[in-house]
XYZ file of C-alpha atoms in Angstrom:
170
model
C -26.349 -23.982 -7.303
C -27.539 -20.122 -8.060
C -24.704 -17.998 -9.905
C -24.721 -15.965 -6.744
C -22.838 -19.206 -4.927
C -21.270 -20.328 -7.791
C -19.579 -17.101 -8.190
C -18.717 -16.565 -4.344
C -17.145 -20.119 -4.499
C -14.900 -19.438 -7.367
C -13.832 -16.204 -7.034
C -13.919 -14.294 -3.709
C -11.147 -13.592 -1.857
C -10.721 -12.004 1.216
C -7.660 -9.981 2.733
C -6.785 -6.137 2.026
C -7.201 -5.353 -1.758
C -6.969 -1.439 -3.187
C -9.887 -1.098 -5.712
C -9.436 0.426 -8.846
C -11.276 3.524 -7.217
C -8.422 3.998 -4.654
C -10.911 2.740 -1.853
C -9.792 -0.309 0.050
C -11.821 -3.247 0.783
C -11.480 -6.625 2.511
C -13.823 -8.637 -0.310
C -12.387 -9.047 -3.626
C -14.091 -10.829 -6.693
C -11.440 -11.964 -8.940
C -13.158 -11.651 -11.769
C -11.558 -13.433 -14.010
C -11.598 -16.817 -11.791
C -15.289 -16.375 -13.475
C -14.760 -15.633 -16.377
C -12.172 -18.458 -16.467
C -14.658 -20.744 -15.586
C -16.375 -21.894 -19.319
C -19.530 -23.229 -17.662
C -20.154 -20.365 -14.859
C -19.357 -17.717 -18.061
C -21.997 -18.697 -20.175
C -24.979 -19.400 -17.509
C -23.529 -15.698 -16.466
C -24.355 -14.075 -20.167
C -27.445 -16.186 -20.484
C -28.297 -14.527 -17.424
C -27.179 -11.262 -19.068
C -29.839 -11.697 -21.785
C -32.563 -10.080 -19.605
C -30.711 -6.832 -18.967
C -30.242 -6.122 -22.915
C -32.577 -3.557 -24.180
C -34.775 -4.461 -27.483
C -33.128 -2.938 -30.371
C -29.527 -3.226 -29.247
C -27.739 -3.796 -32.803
C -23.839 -3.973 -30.848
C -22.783 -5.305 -27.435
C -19.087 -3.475 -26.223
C -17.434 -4.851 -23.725
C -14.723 -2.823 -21.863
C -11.007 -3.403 -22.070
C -10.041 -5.815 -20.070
C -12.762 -7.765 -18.057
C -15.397 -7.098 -19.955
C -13.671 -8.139 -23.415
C -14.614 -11.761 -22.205
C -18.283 -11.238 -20.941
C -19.031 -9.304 -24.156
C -17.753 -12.515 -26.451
C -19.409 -14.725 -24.648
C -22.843 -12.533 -24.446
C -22.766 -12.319 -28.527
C -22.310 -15.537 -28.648
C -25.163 -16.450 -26.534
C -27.105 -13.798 -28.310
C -26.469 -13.538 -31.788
C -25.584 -9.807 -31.704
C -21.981 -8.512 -32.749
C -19.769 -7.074 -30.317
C -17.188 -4.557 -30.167
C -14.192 -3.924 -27.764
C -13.452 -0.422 -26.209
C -9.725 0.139 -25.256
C -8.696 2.420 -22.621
C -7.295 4.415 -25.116
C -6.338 4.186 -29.038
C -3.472 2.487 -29.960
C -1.033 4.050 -31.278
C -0.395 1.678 -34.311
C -2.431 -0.183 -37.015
C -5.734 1.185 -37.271
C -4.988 3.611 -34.171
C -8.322 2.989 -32.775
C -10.192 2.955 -29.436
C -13.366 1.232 -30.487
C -12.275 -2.238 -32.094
C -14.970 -4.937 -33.792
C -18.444 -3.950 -35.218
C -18.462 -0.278 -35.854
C -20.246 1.711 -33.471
C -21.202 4.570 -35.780
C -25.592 4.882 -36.058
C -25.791 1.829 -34.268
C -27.505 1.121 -30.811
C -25.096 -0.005 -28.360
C -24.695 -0.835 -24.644
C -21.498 -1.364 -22.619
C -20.542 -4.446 -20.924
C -18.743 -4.311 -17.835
C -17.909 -6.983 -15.107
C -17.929 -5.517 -12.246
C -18.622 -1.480 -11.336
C -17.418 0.021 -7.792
C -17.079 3.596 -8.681
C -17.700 3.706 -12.495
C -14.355 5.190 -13.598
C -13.934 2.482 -16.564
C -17.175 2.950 -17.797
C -17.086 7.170 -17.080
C -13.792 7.374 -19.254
C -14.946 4.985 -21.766
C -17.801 7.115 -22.312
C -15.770 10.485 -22.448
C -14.062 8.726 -25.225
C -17.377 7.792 -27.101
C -19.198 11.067 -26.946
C -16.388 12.843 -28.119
C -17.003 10.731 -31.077
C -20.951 11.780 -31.092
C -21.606 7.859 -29.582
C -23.950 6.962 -26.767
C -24.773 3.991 -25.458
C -28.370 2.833 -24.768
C -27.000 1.928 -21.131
C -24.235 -0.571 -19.444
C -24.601 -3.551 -18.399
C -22.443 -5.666 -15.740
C -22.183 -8.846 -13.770
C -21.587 -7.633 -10.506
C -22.657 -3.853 -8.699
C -20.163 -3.017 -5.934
C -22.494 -0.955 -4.697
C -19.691 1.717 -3.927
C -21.591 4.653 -5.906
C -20.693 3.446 -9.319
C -24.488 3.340 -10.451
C -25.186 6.907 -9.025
C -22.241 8.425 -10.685
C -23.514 6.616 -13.785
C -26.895 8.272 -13.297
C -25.559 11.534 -12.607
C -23.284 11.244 -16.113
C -26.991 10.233 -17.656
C -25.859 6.537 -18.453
C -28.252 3.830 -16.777
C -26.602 0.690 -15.001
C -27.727 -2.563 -15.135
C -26.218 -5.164 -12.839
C -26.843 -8.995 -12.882
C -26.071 -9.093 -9.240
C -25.104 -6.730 -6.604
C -22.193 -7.068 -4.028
C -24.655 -7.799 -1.471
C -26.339 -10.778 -3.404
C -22.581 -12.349 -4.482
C -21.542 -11.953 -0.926
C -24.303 -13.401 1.517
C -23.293 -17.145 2.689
């Protein structure tokens, strides 16, 4: 079975669910039924492989759904990761940006699934601030809500495994 099916079978739900973009939709991928799901994970981020530019030196995955995708995907690949919080904490190391250092590296963001882009547009406020860009972001699954064009517009690329419309076709 493709990981299209495989990932309509395990996680999509349907009923009335509020996205994190306020709009409301009656398909939901849970997410995390994937990235539960050891097997379906890893043929996911050696799907993933293809969508990694050459030179990429650090693979960040976004708190909270992409922390597993990104672990996973250096696993599979062999390059480090990092893990971007929503914001920094406010003890320890009081950090946002947690793992490899991101500082004169090439780097890409790792995302499960986009529908507007707010995660990955706050995220990215956070890293320029800093002087960081990414190279692009990746994720599993494109909404296809406007996330990639608001991407575009904010001059970051997307790069989806799958779209909304491939997961969701019976």
């Amino acid at each position: 079975m493709d990981i299209p099916s495989r990932i309509r079978n395990c996680a999509k739900l349907s009923g009335t669910f509020t996205l994190r973009s306020g709009k409301v939709s009656d398909t939901y991928f849970d997410k995390y039924r994937f990235e539960a799901e050891p097997t379906l994970l890893h043929d996911i981020c050696q799907a993933m492989t293809k969508l990694i530019p050459a030179g990429t030196e650090v693979l960040a995955g976004l708190e909270m759904g992409g922390i597993p995708i990104v672990t996973v995907l250096s696993q599979v690949t062999g390059i480090p990761s990092a893990f971007i919080r929503k914001e920094a904490k406010a003890y320890g190391t009081c950090q946002y940006a947690e793992g490899t250092p991101l500082q004169g590296k090439k780097f890409i963001l790792v995302e499960d699934v986009v529908s507007s882009g707010g995660a990955i547009i706050d995220a990215l406020a956070l890293l320029r601030a800093d002087g960081l860009n990414p190279l692009c972001a990746v994720c599993v699954i494109d909404r296809e809500t406007g996330g990639k064009e608001t991407l575009a517009e904010a001059g970051l690329e997307l790069k989806a495994l799958h779209t909304f419309s491939q997961i969701n076709k019976e």
